[in-house]
């Protein structure tokens, strides 16, 4: 997908955090966490991208950078071709920053913290309506709120709008948060572990609802999850893509069926192995990863950052960092094994018969 047709496009974006200046840091070395490290990704109209990876891999930081809530250390994030941070800093941008904020919404993991416990739902839901549609009358602002609450099954809506958040279940609260994010008619919603706190039985219901509303609103989703089966469900139903993150980088990306059925990166294989019944019971019996522990993000391994955990690592992986190799069908992997003619295949394995690094 070219960035011309993209809603949001991130180009070589990095977000680094450095400990410097705090009292506790006075006697220690500055440490830099490369939460996001040189990522490029386009999200188009009506697109669904599921971003998965272990906790701490940088998914949420990337998500925030994509919706303009986290300023990149380097690289650019554009909304319909407009640099988001230039729009914020400039006096007369082509697309005003307020328009970008309206178009890029977020749903967090904990709906309870997203709703003011002291406000009835109507008050909470009226706030974005007042902000984005200041010229409408109160009654006209209330109409889409009631219609959307009915649409997500919170019926009768007239009754629900008078409730406080604690009078709703977790699933009902998350529906309200989804409604609130849609009231601005956004182009992209970042759903950051938005269904993780729900009971398993409610997760599919919520994802189906998100997809139904996507059709109605033409919204794109960036769906962040640590759970491959949820990511697979949403992206597959939407005909979307999956992006796998590891230590601040996308290590595999592509159409869902290709990434799941034909994973190229050993880390994706490990995630798939750890998600039983993803596609039947077939698969490897042995855990396809050497080490369970994630390396320290401050002191990342040399070469391919996955090499200390990789059962397929060879000498070259210890010293050289692979690029993302992408095929014509948009399936990319950051692993030498994705290139059949790479010199990796002539390099010595660094994993012995016991699975230990030599
Ligand atoms: S480049 Fe080497 S270490 Fe990295 S994932 Fe591929 S085989 Fe494993």
Short mmCIF file of C-alpha atoms in Angstrom, two decimals, residues 7-130:
data_model
loop_
_atom_site.label_atom_id
_atom_site.label_comp_id
_atom_site.label_asym_id
_atom_site.label_seq_id
_atom_site.Cartn_x
_atom_site.Cartn_y
_atom_site.Cartn_z
CA UNK A 7 -4.74 7.15 6.52
CA UNK A 8 -1.61 7.05 8.66
CA UNK A 9 1.89 6.35 7.50
CA UNK A 10 4.89 5.91 9.76
CA UNK A 11 8.28 6.15 8.14
CA UNK A 12 11.42 4.93 9.90
CA UNK A 13 9.99 5.93 13.27
CA UNK A 14 11.95 5.49 16.48
CA UNK A 15 10.88 6.33 20.01
CA UNK A 16 13.69 6.18 22.56
CA UNK A 17 13.45 6.88 26.28
CA UNK A 18 16.52 7.94 28.24
CA UNK A 19 16.93 8.07 32.02
CA UNK A 20 18.57 11.40 32.62
CA UNK A 21 18.04 14.12 35.11
CA UNK A 22 16.14 12.27 37.85
CA UNK A 23 17.57 12.22 41.39
CA UNK A 24 17.90 8.43 41.33
CA UNK A 25 19.83 8.66 38.06
CA UNK A 26 22.52 10.99 39.42
CA UNK A 27 24.96 8.20 40.12
CA UNK A 28 24.08 5.87 37.31
CA UNK A 29 24.86 5.77 33.62
CA UNK A 30 22.23 7.15 31.25
CA UNK A 31 20.26 4.28 29.85
CA UNK A 32 18.35 4.37 26.60
CA UNK A 33 15.39 2.12 25.95
CA UNK A 34 14.71 1.81 22.24
CA UNK A 35 10.99 1.19 22.65
CA UNK A 36 10.41 1.64 18.91
CA UNK A 37 13.33 1.32 16.57
CA UNK A 38 13.08 2.32 12.91
CA UNK A 39 9.57 1.12 12.08
CA UNK A 40 7.74 1.87 8.84
CA UNK A 41 4.07 0.94 8.45
CA UNK A 42 1.08 2.19 6.44
CA UNK A 43 -2.52 1.92 7.60
CA UNK A 44 -5.08 2.44 4.85
CA UNK A 45 -8.82 3.11 4.60
CA UNK A 46 -10.97 0.41 6.22
CA UNK A 47 -7.79 -1.37 7.16
CA UNK A 48 -7.25 -3.67 10.13
CA UNK A 49 -3.75 -4.22 11.42
CA UNK A 50 -3.25 -6.48 14.42
CA UNK A 51 -0.01 -5.73 16.26
CA UNK A 52 1.18 -8.51 18.51
CA UNK A 53 4.17 -9.31 20.69
CA UNK A 54 5.20 -9.96 24.27
CA UNK A 55 4.66 -7.36 26.93
CA UNK A 56 7.39 -4.69 26.81
CA UNK A 57 8.13 -5.14 23.10
CA UNK A 58 7.03 -1.56 22.29
CA UNK A 59 3.54 -2.20 20.88
CA UNK A 60 1.79 0.48 22.92
CA UNK A 61 4.52 3.05 22.30
CA UNK A 62 4.28 2.43 18.56
CA UNK A 63 0.47 2.67 18.77
CA UNK A 64 0.71 6.02 20.56
CA UNK A 65 3.22 7.28 17.99
CA UNK A 66 0.84 6.25 15.20
CA UNK A 67 -2.07 8.26 16.62
CA UNK A 68 0.11 11.27 17.45
CA UNK A 69 0.08 10.74 21.20
CA UNK A 70 3.83 10.06 21.46
CA UNK A 71 6.38 12.21 19.68
CA UNK A 72 8.93 10.13 17.78
CA UNK A 73 12.60 10.61 18.54
CA UNK A 74 13.18 10.35 14.77
CA UNK A 75 11.23 9.52 11.64
CA UNK A 76 7.87 10.88 10.51
CA UNK A 77 4.22 10.09 11.17
CA UNK A 78 1.78 11.45 8.60
CA UNK A 79 -2.01 11.62 8.55
CA UNK A 80 -3.28 11.70 4.95
CA UNK A 81 0.09 13.08 3.92
CA UNK A 82 0.25 15.76 6.65
CA UNK A 83 3.12 15.41 9.13
CA UNK A 84 1.30 15.15 12.48
CA UNK A 85 3.95 16.95 14.50
CA UNK A 86 4.37 19.72 11.97
CA UNK A 87 0.59 20.18 12.12
CA UNK A 88 0.86 20.56 15.88
CA UNK A 89 3.78 22.99 15.75
CA UNK A 90 2.90 25.03 12.66
CA UNK A 91 0.52 27.95 12.47
CA UNK A 92 -1.20 27.08 9.21
CA UNK A 93 -0.89 23.38 8.36
CA UNK A 94 -2.79 21.81 5.46
CA UNK A 95 -4.71 19.62 7.91
CA UNK A 96 -5.22 21.25 11.32
CA UNK A 97 -4.01 19.33 14.35
CA UNK A 98 -7.53 19.39 15.85
CA UNK A 99 -8.81 17.55 12.76
CA UNK A 100 -6.06 14.95 13.17
CA UNK A 101 -6.93 14.47 16.86
CA UNK A 102 -10.58 13.99 15.98
CA UNK A 103 -9.69 11.42 13.33
CA UNK A 104 -7.36 9.29 15.47
CA UNK A 105 -9.00 7.82 18.55
CA UNK A 106 -7.94 5.34 21.22
CA UNK A 107 -9.62 2.67 23.33
CA UNK A 108 -7.60 1.56 26.35
CA UNK A 109 -7.50 -1.76 28.13
CA UNK A 110 -9.30 -0.58 31.25
CA UNK A 111 -12.66 1.00 30.41
CA UNK A 112 -13.15 1.88 34.09
CA UNK A 113 -10.27 4.34 34.02
CA UNK A 114 -11.50 5.87 30.74
CA UNK A 115 -14.87 6.86 32.21
CA UNK A 116 -15.28 9.43 34.98
CA UNK A 117 -16.79 7.48 37.90
CA UNK A 118 -18.64 10.60 39.10
CA UNK A 119 -20.35 11.35 35.82
CA UNK A 120 -23.43 9.79 34.33
CA UNK A 121 -22.74 8.27 30.92
CA UNK A 122 -24.64 11.02 29.16
CA UNK A 123 -22.28 13.64 30.58
CA UNK A 124 -19.21 11.61 29.58
CA UNK A 125 -20.54 11.01 26.08
CA UNK A 126 -21.65 14.59 25.58
CA UNK A 127 -18.11 15.88 26.10
CA UNK A 128 -16.73 14.70 22.73
CA UNK A 129 -19.96 15.79 21.02
CA UNK A 130 -19.59 19.30 22.44
#
